[in-house]
Amino acid sequence: MTLNIRVGHGFDVHPFAEGRKLILGGVDIPHQRGLAGHSDADVLYHALCDALLGAAGLGDIGHHFPDSDMQYKDADSARFVAATVSALSERGWTVGNVDVTVIAQEPKIAPHVAAMRERLAGLLLVDQSAVNIKATTTERLGYVGRKEGIAAHAVALISRRPG
């Protein structure tokens, strides 16, 4: 029996780096440091790609967009989300809903959530009500609590396209 719905989970983490923009959920967030990475290091988009790819049984973001490939150097991670949605669509899947948690001691994420949801809904081809983004801290524990970086968890539900 083949299920018509699937769930995937994704996780990503990047350390802070000087001289880089902080991009989360496709939004440029004012902060003194950005995140280190081969692309724009958008942990929210990266975790979400892993959740979507995992739900469809298509591996992970590193397989599809390897950091050894120079075409992805400093790439806008929206490109990864759009390509992932396209790969799902080619296989008959559509996004049902997504839920993402950003884990950061700093900066405050809440003021940027509405812009992130709007941008992400457009990339996922869903209504904004199908996109949830929230943030938490680690109460100053661990690498996030020491302000060494930012992490994100994502869960995605996909379903077979009707017809």
mmCIF file with all atom_site columns, C-alpha atoms in Angstrom:
data_model
loop_
_atom_site.group_PDB
_atom_site.id
_atom_site.type_symbol
_atom_site.label_atom_id
_atom_site.label_alt_id
_atom_site.label_comp_id
_atom_site.label_asym_id
_atom_site.label_entity_id
_atom_site.label_seq_id
_atom_site.pdbx_PDB_ins_code
_atom_site.Cartn_x
_atom_site.Cartn_y
_atom_site.Cartn_z
_atom_site.occupancy
_atom_site.B_iso_or_equiv
_atom_site.pdbx_formal_charge
_atom_site.auth_seq_id
_atom_site.auth_comp_id
_atom_site.auth_asym_id
_atom_site.auth_atom_id
_atom_site.pdbx_PDB_model_num
ATOM 1   C CA . MET A 1 1   ? 0.000  0.000  0.000   1.00 0.00 ? 1   MET A CA 1
ATOM 2   C CA . THR A 1 2   ? 1.287  3.446  -0.932  1.00 0.00 ? 2   THR A CA 1
ATOM 3   C CA . LEU A 1 3   ? 0.396  6.311  1.370   1.00 0.00 ? 3   LEU A CA 1
ATOM 4   C CA . ASN A 1 4   ? -0.953 9.492  -0.172  1.00 0.00 ? 4   ASN A CA 1
ATOM 5   C CA . ILE A 1 5   ? 0.623  11.619 2.563   1.00 0.00 ? 5   ILE A CA 1
ATOM 6   C CA . ARG A 1 6   ? 4.129  11.669 4.001   1.00 0.00 ? 6   ARG A CA 1
ATOM 7   C CA . VAL A 1 7   ? 5.944  13.565 6.723   1.00 0.00 ? 7   VAL A CA 1
ATOM 8   C CA . GLY A 1 8   ? 9.584  14.645 6.700   1.00 0.00 ? 8   GLY A CA 1
ATOM 9   C CA . HIS A 1 9   ? 11.884 16.251 9.261   1.00 0.00 ? 9   HIS A CA 1
ATOM 10  C CA . GLY A 1 10  ? 14.911 18.439 8.647   1.00 0.00 ? 10  GLY A CA 1
ATOM 11  C CA . PHE A 1 11  ? 17.624 20.013 10.777  1.00 0.00 ? 11  PHE A CA 1
ATOM 12  C CA . ASP A 1 12  ? 20.400 22.452 9.994   1.00 0.00 ? 12  ASP A CA 1
ATOM 13  C CA . VAL A 1 13  ? 22.907 24.538 11.911  1.00 0.00 ? 13  VAL A CA 1
ATOM 14  C CA . HIS A 1 14  ? 25.482 27.131 10.870  1.00 0.00 ? 14  HIS A CA 1
ATOM 15  C CA . PRO A 1 15  ? 28.005 29.089 12.948  1.00 0.00 ? 15  PRO A CA 1
ATOM 16  C CA . PHE A 1 16  ? 28.065 32.858 13.007  1.00 0.00 ? 16  PHE A CA 1
ATOM 17  C CA . ALA A 1 17  ? 30.683 34.559 10.823  1.00 0.00 ? 17  ALA A CA 1
ATOM 18  C CA . GLU A 1 18  ? 31.919 38.117 10.521  1.00 0.00 ? 18  GLU A CA 1
ATOM 19  C CA . GLY A 1 19  ? 31.393 39.982 7.267   1.00 0.00 ? 19  GLY A CA 1
ATOM 20  C CA . ARG A 1 20  ? 28.288 38.071 6.146   1.00 0.00 ? 20  ARG A CA 1
ATOM 21  C CA . LYS A 1 21  ? 24.627 39.009 5.906   1.00 0.00 ? 21  LYS A CA 1
ATOM 22  C CA . LEU A 1 22  ? 22.217 37.161 8.178   1.00 0.00 ? 22  LEU A CA 1
ATOM 23  C CA . ILE A 1 23  ? 19.590 35.580 5.938   1.00 0.00 ? 23  ILE A CA 1
ATOM 24  C CA . LEU A 1 24  ? 16.794 33.574 7.575   1.00 0.00 ? 24  LEU A CA 1
ATOM 25  C CA . GLY A 1 25  ? 13.705 32.446 5.729   1.00 0.00 ? 25  GLY A CA 1
ATOM 26  C CA . GLY A 1 26  ? 14.850 34.504 2.766   1.00 0.00 ? 26  GLY A CA 1
ATOM 27  C CA . VAL A 1 27  ? 14.818 37.700 4.841   1.00 0.00 ? 27  VAL A CA 1
ATOM 28  C CA . ASP A 1 28  ? 17.884 39.890 5.406   1.00 0.00 ? 28  ASP A CA 1
ATOM 29  C CA . ILE A 1 29  ? 17.883 40.394 9.180   1.00 0.00 ? 29  ILE A CA 1
ATOM 30  C CA . PRO A 1 30  ? 19.907 43.278 10.619  1.00 0.00 ? 30  PRO A CA 1
ATOM 31  C CA . HIS A 1 31  ? 22.632 41.771 12.804  1.00 0.00 ? 31  HIS A CA 1
ATOM 32  C CA . GLN A 1 32  ? 26.354 42.306 13.359  1.00 0.00 ? 32  GLN A CA 1
ATOM 33  C CA . ARG A 1 33  ? 27.167 38.804 12.054  1.00 0.00 ? 33  ARG A CA 1
ATOM 34  C CA . GLY A 1 34  ? 25.787 36.467 9.435   1.00 0.00 ? 34  GLY A CA 1
ATOM 35  C CA . LEU A 1 35  ? 26.086 32.711 9.128   1.00 0.00 ? 35  LEU A CA 1
ATOM 36  C CA . ALA A 1 36  ? 29.026 30.831 7.633   1.00 0.00 ? 36  ALA A CA 1
ATOM 37  C CA . GLY A 1 37  ? 28.296 28.514 4.753   1.00 0.00 ? 37  GLY A CA 1
ATOM 38  C CA . HIS A 1 38  ? 28.925 27.718 1.103   1.00 0.00 ? 38  HIS A CA 1
ATOM 39  C CA . SER A 1 39  ? 25.608 29.298 0.069   1.00 0.00 ? 39  SER A CA 1
ATOM 40  C CA . ASP A 1 40  ? 23.849 32.110 1.932   1.00 0.00 ? 40  ASP A CA 1
ATOM 41  C CA . ALA A 1 41  ? 23.651 29.683 4.927   1.00 0.00 ? 41  ALA A CA 1
ATOM 42  C CA . ASP A 1 42  ? 19.905 30.166 5.429   1.00 0.00 ? 42  ASP A CA 1
ATOM 43  C CA . VAL A 1 43  ? 19.369 27.483 8.103   1.00 0.00 ? 43  VAL A CA 1
ATOM 44  C CA . LEU A 1 44  ? 15.579 27.820 7.897   1.00 0.00 ? 44  LEU A CA 1
ATOM 45  C CA . TYR A 1 45  ? 15.477 27.072 4.157   1.00 0.00 ? 45  TYR A CA 1
ATOM 46  C CA . HIS A 1 46  ? 18.084 24.326 4.479   1.00 0.00 ? 46  HIS A CA 1
ATOM 47  C CA . ALA A 1 47  ? 16.203 22.510 7.245   1.00 0.00 ? 47  ALA A CA 1
ATOM 48  C CA . LEU A 1 48  ? 12.992 22.844 5.245   1.00 0.00 ? 48  LEU A CA 1
ATOM 49  C CA . CYS A 1 49  ? 14.577 21.411 2.083   1.00 0.00 ? 49  CYS A CA 1
ATOM 50  C CA . ASP A 1 50  ? 15.731 18.399 4.104   1.00 0.00 ? 50  ASP A CA 1
ATOM 51  C CA . ALA A 1 51  ? 12.217 17.927 5.512   1.00 0.00 ? 51  ALA A CA 1
ATOM 52  C CA . LEU A 1 52  ? 10.618 18.090 2.053   1.00 0.00 ? 52  LEU A CA 1
ATOM 53  C CA . LEU A 1 53  ? 13.228 15.882 0.406   1.00 0.00 ? 53  LEU A CA 1
ATOM 54  C CA . GLY A 1 54  ? 13.007 13.387 3.258   1.00 0.00 ? 54  GLY A CA 1
ATOM 55  C CA . ALA A 1 55  ? 9.223  13.195 3.033   1.00 0.00 ? 55  ALA A CA 1
ATOM 56  C CA . ALA A 1 56  ? 9.487  12.342 -0.668  1.00 0.00 ? 56  ALA A CA 1
ATOM 57  C CA . GLY A 1 57  ? 12.315 9.854  -0.091  1.00 0.00 ? 57  GLY A CA 1
ATOM 58  C CA . LEU A 1 58  ? 14.719 11.955 -2.157  1.00 0.00 ? 58  LEU A CA 1
ATOM 59  C CA . GLY A 1 59  ? 17.725 12.111 0.147   1.00 0.00 ? 59  GLY A CA 1
ATOM 60  C CA . ASP A 1 60  ? 18.997 15.369 1.564   1.00 0.00 ? 60  ASP A CA 1
ATOM 61  C CA . ILE A 1 61  ? 20.053 18.874 0.592   1.00 0.00 ? 61  ILE A CA 1
ATOM 62  C CA . GLY A 1 62  ? 23.740 17.937 0.438   1.00 0.00 ? 62  GLY A CA 1
ATOM 63  C CA . HIS A 1 63  ? 22.997 15.337 -2.226  1.00 0.00 ? 63  HIS A CA 1
ATOM 64  C CA . HIS A 1 64  ? 21.023 17.763 -4.417  1.00 0.00 ? 64  HIS A CA 1
ATOM 65  C CA . PHE A 1 65  ? 23.035 20.937 -3.789  1.00 0.00 ? 65  PHE A CA 1
ATOM 66  C CA . PRO A 1 66  ? 26.539 19.871 -2.665  1.00 0.00 ? 66  PRO A CA 1
ATOM 67  C CA . ASP A 1 67  ? 28.810 22.440 -1.061  1.00 0.00 ? 67  ASP A CA 1
ATOM 68  C CA . SER A 1 68  ? 31.595 21.136 -3.314  1.00 0.00 ? 68  SER A CA 1
ATOM 69  C CA . ASP A 1 69  ? 29.777 22.558 -6.359  1.00 0.00 ? 69  ASP A CA 1
ATOM 70  C CA . MET A 1 70  ? 30.820 26.134 -7.119  1.00 0.00 ? 70  MET A CA 1
ATOM 71  C CA . GLN A 1 71  ? 27.486 26.934 -8.789  1.00 0.00 ? 71  GLN A CA 1
ATOM 72  C CA . TYR A 1 72  ? 26.042 27.058 -5.258  1.00 0.00 ? 72  TYR A CA 1
ATOM 73  C CA . LYS A 1 73  ? 28.732 29.358 -3.834  1.00 0.00 ? 73  LYS A CA 1
ATOM 74  C CA . ASP A 1 74  ? 26.923 32.252 -2.081  1.00 0.00 ? 74  ASP A CA 1
ATOM 75  C CA . ALA A 1 75  ? 23.658 31.064 -3.688  1.00 0.00 ? 75  ALA A CA 1
ATOM 76  C CA . ASP A 1 76  ? 20.294 32.355 -2.517  1.00 0.00 ? 76  ASP A CA 1
ATOM 77  C CA . SER A 1 77  ? 18.783 29.348 -0.738  1.00 0.00 ? 77  SER A CA 1
ATOM 78  C CA . ALA A 1 78  ? 15.364 30.242 -2.169  1.00 0.00 ? 78  ALA A CA 1
ATOM 79  C CA . ARG A 1 79  ? 16.775 28.570 -5.271  1.00 0.00 ? 79  ARG A CA 1
ATOM 80  C CA . PHE A 1 80  ? 17.091 25.308 -3.296  1.00 0.00 ? 80  PHE A CA 1
ATOM 81  C CA . VAL A 1 81  ? 13.526 25.527 -1.998  1.00 0.00 ? 81  VAL A CA 1
ATOM 82  C CA . ALA A 1 82  ? 12.119 26.229 -5.471  1.00 0.00 ? 82  ALA A CA 1
ATOM 83  C CA . ALA A 1 83  ? 14.094 23.338 -6.998  1.00 0.00 ? 83  ALA A CA 1
ATOM 84  C CA . THR A 1 84  ? 12.948 21.024 -4.194  1.00 0.00 ? 84  THR A CA 1
ATOM 85  C CA . VAL A 1 85  ? 9.293  21.955 -4.730  1.00 0.00 ? 85  VAL A CA 1
ATOM 86  C CA . SER A 1 86  ? 9.790  21.336 -8.457  1.00 0.00 ? 86  SER A CA 1
ATOM 87  C CA . ALA A 1 87  ? 11.359 17.911 -7.796  1.00 0.00 ? 87  ALA A CA 1
ATOM 88  C CA . LEU A 1 88  ? 8.406  16.975 -5.597  1.00 0.00 ? 88  LEU A CA 1
ATOM 89  C CA . SER A 1 89  ? 5.921  18.182 -8.197  1.00 0.00 ? 89  SER A CA 1
ATOM 90  C CA . GLU A 1 90  ? 7.618  16.139 -10.938 1.00 0.00 ? 90  GLU A CA 1
ATOM 91  C CA . ARG A 1 91  ? 6.971  13.071 -8.783  1.00 0.00 ? 91  ARG A CA 1
ATOM 92  C CA . GLY A 1 92  ? 3.322  13.943 -8.110  1.00 0.00 ? 92  GLY A CA 1
ATOM 93  C CA . TRP A 1 93  ? 3.742  15.488 -4.648  1.00 0.00 ? 93  TRP A CA 1
ATOM 94  C CA . THR A 1 94  ? 2.453  18.815 -3.360  1.00 0.00 ? 94  THR A CA 1
ATOM 95  C CA . VAL A 1 95  ? 3.211  20.574 -0.078  1.00 0.00 ? 95  VAL A CA 1
ATOM 96  C CA . GLY A 1 96  ? 0.469  20.312 2.538   1.00 0.00 ? 96  GLY A CA 1
ATOM 97  C CA . ASN A 1 97  ? 1.954  22.370 5.341   1.00 0.00 ? 97  ASN A CA 1
ATOM 98  C CA . VAL A 1 98  ? 5.279  23.132 6.999   1.00 0.00 ? 98  VAL A CA 1
ATOM 99  C CA . ASP A 1 99  ? 6.276  23.984 10.554  1.00 0.00 ? 99  ASP A CA 1
ATOM 100 C CA . VAL A 1 100 ? 9.732  25.430 11.242  1.00 0.00 ? 100 VAL A CA 1
ATOM 101 C CA . THR A 1 101 ? 11.448 26.263 14.521  1.00 0.00 ? 101 THR A CA 1
ATOM 102 C CA . VAL A 1 102 ? 14.454 28.583 14.469  1.00 0.00 ? 102 VAL A CA 1
ATOM 103 C CA . ILE A 1 103 ? 16.717 28.190 17.493  1.00 0.00 ? 103 ILE A CA 1
ATOM 104 C CA . ALA A 1 104 ? 18.676 31.374 18.195  1.00 0.00 ? 104 ALA A CA 1
ATOM 105 C CA . GLN A 1 105 ? 19.805 33.232 21.273  1.00 0.00 ? 105 GLN A CA 1
ATOM 106 C CA . GLU A 1 106 ? 20.095 36.310 19.069  1.00 0.00 ? 106 GLU A CA 1
ATOM 107 C CA . PRO A 1 107 ? 18.765 38.186 17.159  1.00 0.00 ? 107 PRO A CA 1
ATOM 108 C CA . LYS A 1 108 ? 15.044 38.304 17.849  1.00 0.00 ? 108 LYS A CA 1
ATOM 109 C CA . ILE A 1 109 ? 13.236 36.458 15.068  1.00 0.00 ? 109 ILE A CA 1
ATOM 110 C CA . ALA A 1 110 ? 9.604  37.349 15.838  1.00 0.00 ? 110 ALA A CA 1
ATOM 111 C CA . PRO A 1 111 ? 9.663  40.767 14.092  1.00 0.00 ? 111 PRO A CA 1
ATOM 112 C CA . HIS A 1 112 ? 10.593 39.027 10.813  1.00 0.00 ? 112 HIS A CA 1
ATOM 113 C CA . VAL A 1 113 ? 8.247  36.030 10.876  1.00 0.00 ? 113 VAL A CA 1
ATOM 114 C CA . ALA A 1 114 ? 5.475  37.604 8.781   1.00 0.00 ? 114 ALA A CA 1
ATOM 115 C CA . ALA A 1 115 ? 7.906  38.438 5.957   1.00 0.00 ? 115 ALA A CA 1
ATOM 116 C CA . MET A 1 116 ? 9.419  34.949 6.149   1.00 0.00 ? 116 MET A CA 1
ATOM 117 C CA . ARG A 1 117 ? 5.997  33.279 5.980   1.00 0.00 ? 117 ARG A CA 1
ATOM 118 C CA . GLU A 1 118 ? 4.955  35.370 2.988   1.00 0.00 ? 118 GLU A CA 1
ATOM 119 C CA . ARG A 1 119 ? 8.137  34.635 1.062   1.00 0.00 ? 119 ARG A CA 1
ATOM 120 C CA . LEU A 1 120 ? 8.105  30.941 1.910   1.00 0.00 ? 120 LEU A CA 1
ATOM 121 C CA . ALA A 1 121 ? 4.428  30.468 1.032   1.00 0.00 ? 121 ALA A CA 1
ATOM 122 C CA . GLY A 1 122 ? 5.193  31.831 -2.431  1.00 0.00 ? 122 GLY A CA 1
ATOM 123 C CA . LEU A 1 123 ? 8.089  29.416 -2.906  1.00 0.00 ? 123 LEU A CA 1
ATOM 124 C CA . LEU A 1 124 ? 6.064  26.445 -1.653  1.00 0.00 ? 124 LEU A CA 1
ATOM 125 C CA . LEU A 1 125 ? 3.012  27.405 -3.754  1.00 0.00 ? 125 LEU A CA 1
ATOM 126 C CA . VAL A 1 126 ? 0.749  27.290 -0.687  1.00 0.00 ? 126 VAL A CA 1
ATOM 127 C CA . ASP A 1 127 ? -1.376 29.701 1.296   1.00 0.00 ? 127 ASP A CA 1
ATOM 128 C CA . GLN A 1 128 ? 0.409  31.469 4.155   1.00 0.00 ? 128 GLN A CA 1
ATOM 129 C CA . SER A 1 129 ? -1.826 29.593 6.585   1.00 0.00 ? 129 SER A CA 1
ATOM 130 C CA . ALA A 1 130 ? 0.085  26.420 5.603   1.00 0.00 ? 130 ALA A CA 1
ATOM 131 C CA . VAL A 1 131 ? 3.408  27.936 6.735   1.00 0.00 ? 131 VAL A CA 1
ATOM 132 C CA . ASN A 1 132 ? 4.267  28.227 10.414  1.00 0.00 ? 132 ASN A CA 1
ATOM 133 C CA . ILE A 1 133 ? 7.544  29.717 11.625  1.00 0.00 ? 133 ILE A CA 1
ATOM 134 C CA . LYS A 1 134 ? 8.456  30.175 15.249  1.00 0.00 ? 134 LYS A CA 1
ATOM 135 C CA . ALA A 1 135 ? 11.585 30.823 17.253  1.00 0.00 ? 135 ALA A CA 1
ATOM 136 C CA . THR A 1 136 ? 13.009 29.807 20.571  1.00 0.00 ? 136 THR A CA 1
ATOM 137 C CA . THR A 1 137 ? 16.255 30.115 22.493  1.00 0.00 ? 137 THR A CA 1
ATOM 138 C CA . THR A 1 138 ? 18.208 27.472 24.359  1.00 0.00 ? 138 THR A CA 1
ATOM 139 C CA . GLU A 1 139 ? 18.117 29.524 27.580  1.00 0.00 ? 139 GLU A CA 1
ATOM 140 C CA . ARG A 1 140 ? 21.825 30.274 27.063  1.00 0.00 ? 140 ARG A CA 1
ATOM 141 C CA . LEU A 1 141 ? 22.773 26.570 26.946  1.00 0.00 ? 141 LEU A CA 1
ATOM 142 C CA . GLY A 1 142 ? 25.029 25.016 24.294  1.00 0.00 ? 142 GLY A CA 1
ATOM 143 C CA . TYR A 1 143 ? 26.474 26.534 21.130  1.00 0.00 ? 143 TYR A CA 1
ATOM 144 C CA . VAL A 1 144 ? 23.278 28.447 20.334  1.00 0.00 ? 144 VAL A CA 1
ATOM 145 C CA . GLY A 1 145 ? 23.084 29.761 23.887  1.00 0.00 ? 145 GLY A CA 1
ATOM 146 C CA . ARG A 1 146 ? 26.704 30.910 23.685  1.00 0.00 ? 146 ARG A CA 1
ATOM 147 C CA . LYS A 1 147 ? 25.733 32.843 20.521  1.00 0.00 ? 147 LYS A CA 1
ATOM 148 C CA . GLU A 1 148 ? 28.007 30.729 18.315  1.00 0.00 ? 148 GLU A CA 1
ATOM 149 C CA . GLY A 1 149 ? 25.370 30.050 15.669  1.00 0.00 ? 149 GLY A CA 1
ATOM 150 C CA . ILE A 1 150 ? 21.751 29.414 14.730  1.00 0.00 ? 150 ILE A CA 1
ATOM 151 C CA . ALA A 1 151 ? 19.905 26.126 14.182  1.00 0.00 ? 151 ALA A CA 1
ATOM 152 C CA . ALA A 1 152 ? 16.535 25.197 12.707  1.00 0.00 ? 152 ALA A CA 1
ATOM 153 C CA . HIS A 1 153 ? 14.203 22.205 12.730  1.00 0.00 ? 153 HIS A CA 1
ATOM 154 C CA . ALA A 1 154 ? 11.506 21.749 10.085  1.00 0.00 ? 154 ALA A CA 1
ATOM 155 C CA . VAL A 1 155 ? 8.621  19.354 9.631   1.00 0.00 ? 155 VAL A CA 1
ATOM 156 C CA . ALA A 1 156 ? 6.776  19.084 6.322   1.00 0.00 ? 156 ALA A CA 1
ATOM 157 C CA . LEU A 1 157 ? 3.654  17.261 5.225   1.00 0.00 ? 157 LEU A CA 1
ATOM 158 C CA . ILE A 1 158 ? 3.373  16.405 1.550   1.00 0.00 ? 158 ILE A CA 1
ATOM 159 C CA . SER A 1 159 ? 0.502  14.729 -0.279  1.00 0.00 ? 159 SER A CA 1
ATOM 160 C CA . ARG A 1 160 ? -0.126 13.144 -3.630  1.00 0.00 ? 160 ARG A CA 1
ATOM 161 C CA . ARG A 1 161 ? -1.521 15.639 -6.097  1.00 0.00 ? 161 ARG A CA 1
ATOM 162 C CA . PRO A 1 162 ? -5.143 14.800 -6.877  1.00 0.00 ? 162 PRO A CA 1
ATOM 163 C CA . GLY A 1 163 ? -5.824 13.289 -10.236 1.00 0.00 ? 163 GLY A CA 1
#
